[in-house]
Amino acid sequence: QRSAPSSSGLNTLSLRIRQHTKNAYYVAQFLAQHPAIERIFYPALPSHPQYEIYKKQGGASGMCSYILNKNANVRQFLISLKLCTVAVSLGGCETLIESPALMTHRSTLYANETNEQMSENLI
């Protein structure tokens, strides 16, 4: 009886994932052209370093990341959003956004100077 609610949505899962991925692609395309964005990470974009791998594997996901320009105020950007919830999670159905430098990886941001540093403006 417990599995009934979760199994009832399985018949539409592929449709929902397809739309989820399509929406992420549109967002990534928009952000790639936006002047406030320094760099975008989404494998379905031809500018992504692993674009050829993406084409062979046949799909992306509903997640993308990007780096705001250096002069951006990340906190203000997150606070100003209307359609996204600032939170850390995977696997939910909400539209979430996070800043690893402010939320999940602050203590490791500069832990190893020999590795490429995570941008403080990564979203």
Coordinates of N, CA and C in Angstrom, one line a residue, residues 44-109:
A44 N 24.1 19.9 -23.3 CA 23.3 20.0 -24.5 C 23.6 21.2 -25.4
L45 N 24.4 22.1 -24.8 CA 24.8 23.3 -25.6 C 26.0 23.0 -26.4
P46 N 26.1 23.4 -27.6 CA 27.3 23.1 -28.5 C 28.6 23.7 -27.9
S47 N 28.5 24.7 -27.1 CA 29.7 25.4 -26.5 C 30.2 24.5 -25.3
H48 N 29.5 23.5 -24.8 CA 30.0 22.7 -23.7 C 31.1 21.8 -24.1
P49 N 32.2 21.7 -23.3 CA 33.4 20.9 -23.7 C 33.0 19.4 -24.0
Q50 N 32.0 18.9 -23.4 CA 31.6 17.5 -23.6 C 30.4 17.3 -24.5
Y51 N 30.1 18.3 -25.3 CA 29.0 18.2 -26.2 C 28.9 17.0 -27.0
E52 N 30.1 16.6 -27.6 CA 30.1 15.4 -28.4 C 29.7 14.1 -27.6
I53 N 30.1 14.1 -26.4 CA 29.8 12.9 -25.5 C 28.3 13.0 -25.3
Y54 N 27.7 14.2 -25.0 CA 26.3 14.3 -24.8 C 25.5 13.8 -26.0
K55 N 26.0 14.1 -27.2 CA 25.3 13.6 -28.4 C 25.3 12.1 -28.6
K56 N 26.4 11.5 -28.2 CA 26.5 10.0 -28.3 C 25.7 9.4 -27.2
Q57 N 25.6 10.0 -26.0 CA 24.8 9.4 -25.0 C 23.3 9.7 -25.1
G58 N 23.0 10.7 -25.8 CA 21.6 10.9 -26.2 C 20.7 11.6 -25.1
G59 N 21.3 12.4 -24.3 CA 20.4 13.2 -23.4 C 21.2 14.0 -22.3
A60 N 20.5 15.0 -21.9 CA 21.1 15.8 -20.8 C 20.2 15.6 -19.6
S61 N 20.1 16.5 -18.7 CA 19.3 16.4 -17.6 C 18.5 17.8 -17.4
G62 N 17.8 17.9 -16.3 CA 17.1 19.1 -16.0 C 17.9 20.0 -15.1
M63 N 19.2 19.7 -14.9 CA 20.1 20.6 -14.1 C 21.1 21.3 -15.0
C64 N 21.3 22.6 -14.7 CA 22.4 23.3 -15.3 C 23.1 24.1 -14.2
S65 N 24.3 24.6 -14.5 CA 24.9 25.5 -13.6 C 25.6 26.6 -14.4
Y66 N 25.9 27.7 -13.7 CA 26.4 28.8 -14.4 C 27.2 29.7 -13.4
I67 N 28.0 30.5 -14.0 CA 28.8 31.5 -13.2 C 28.3 32.9 -13.5
L68 N 27.9 33.6 -12.5 CA 27.6 35.0 -12.7 C 28.9 35.8 -12.9
N69 N 28.7 36.9 -13.5 CA 29.9 37.8 -13.7 C 30.5 38.2 -12.4
K70 N 31.8 38.5 -12.5 CA 32.6 38.8 -11.3 C 32.0 39.9 -10.4
N71 N 31.3 40.9 -11.0 CA 30.8 42.0 -10.2 C 29.4 41.7 -9.6
A72 N 28.9 40.5 -9.8 CA 27.6 40.2 -9.4 C 27.5 40.0 -7.9
N73 N 26.4 40.3 -7.3 CA 26.2 40.1 -5.9 C 25.3 38.8 -5.8
V74 N 26.0 37.7 -5.5 CA 25.3 36.4 -5.5 C 24.1 36.3 -4.5
R75 N 24.3 36.8 -3.3 CA 23.2 36.8 -2.3 C 22.0 37.6 -2.8
Q76 N 22.3 38.8 -3.4 CA 21.2 39.6 -3.9 C 20.5 38.9 -5.0
F77 N 21.3 38.3 -5.9 CA 20.7 37.5 -7.0 C 19.7 36.4 -6.5
L78 N 20.2 35.6 -5.5 CA 19.4 34.6 -5.0 C 18.1 35.1 -4.4
I79 N 18.2 36.2 -3.6 CA 17.1 36.8 -2.9 C 16.1 37.3 -3.9
S80 N 16.5 37.8 -5.0 CA 15.6 38.4 -6.0 C 14.8 37.5 -6.8
L81 N 15.1 36.2 -6.8 CA 14.4 35.2 -7.6 C 13.0 35.0 -7.2
K82 N 12.1 34.9 -8.1 CA 10.6 34.7 -7.8 C 10.2 33.3 -8.0
L83 N 10.7 32.6 -9.0 CA 10.2 31.3 -9.4 C 11.1 30.1 -8.8
C84 N 12.2 30.4 -8.2 CA 13.1 29.3 -7.6 C 13.1 29.5 -6.1
T85 N 13.3 28.4 -5.5 CA 13.5 28.3 -4.0 C 14.9 28.1 -3.8
V86 N 15.5 28.9 -2.9 CA 16.9 28.7 -2.5 C 17.0 27.6 -1.5
A87 N 17.5 26.5 -2.0 CA 17.6 25.3 -1.1 C 18.6 24.3 -1.7
V88 N 19.0 23.3 -0.9 CA 19.9 22.3 -1.3 C 19.1 21.0 -1.3
S89 N 19.0 20.3 -2.5 CA 18.3 19.1 -2.6 C 18.5 18.5 -3.9
L90 N 18.3 17.2 -4.0 CA 18.2 16.5 -5.3 C 17.0 15.5 -5.3
G91 N 16.4 15.4 -6.4 CA 15.3 14.4 -6.4 C 13.9 14.9 -6.1
G92 N 13.8 16.1 -5.8 CA 12.5 16.7 -5.5 C 11.8 17.2 -6.8
C93 N 10.6 17.7 -6.7 CA 9.9 18.2 -7.9 C 9.9 19.7 -7.9
E94 N 10.5 20.4 -6.9 CA 10.6 21.8 -6.8 C 11.7 22.4 -7.8
T95 N 11.5 23.6 -8.1 CA 12.6 24.3 -8.9 C 13.5 25.0 -7.8
L96 N 14.6 24.4 -7.7 CA 15.6 24.9 -6.6 C 16.8 25.5 -7.2
I97 N 17.4 26.3 -6.4 CA 18.7 27.0 -6.9 C 19.6 27.1 -5.6
E98 N 20.9 27.0 -5.9 CA 21.8 27.1 -4.7 C 23.1 27.7 -5.2
S99 N 23.8 28.3 -4.2 CA 25.2 28.7 -4.4 C 26.1 27.9 -3.6
P100 N 26.9 27.0 -4.2 CA 27.7 26.1 -3.4 C 28.7 26.9 -2.5
A101 N 29.2 28.0 -3.0 CA 30.1 28.8 -2.2 C 29.5 29.3 -0.9
L102 N 28.2 29.6 -1.0 CA 27.5 30.1 0.2 C 26.9 29.1 1.0
M103 N 26.6 27.9 0.4 CA 25.7 26.9 1.1 C 26.4 25.6 1.4
T104 N 26.9 24.9 0.5 CA 27.3 23.5 0.7 C 28.8 23.3 0.7
H105 N 29.6 24.2 0.1 CA 31.0 24.0 -0.1 C 31.9 25.1 0.5
R106 N 31.4 25.9 1.3 CA 32.1 27.1 1.8 C 33.4 26.7 2.5
S107 N 33.4 25.6 3.2 CA 34.6 25.2 4.0 C 35.7 24.7 3.0
T108 N 35.3 24.2 1.9 CA 36.3 23.6 0.9 C 36.6 24.5 -0.3
L109 N 36.0 25.7 -0.3 CA 36.2 26.6 -1.4 C 37.7 26.8 -1.8

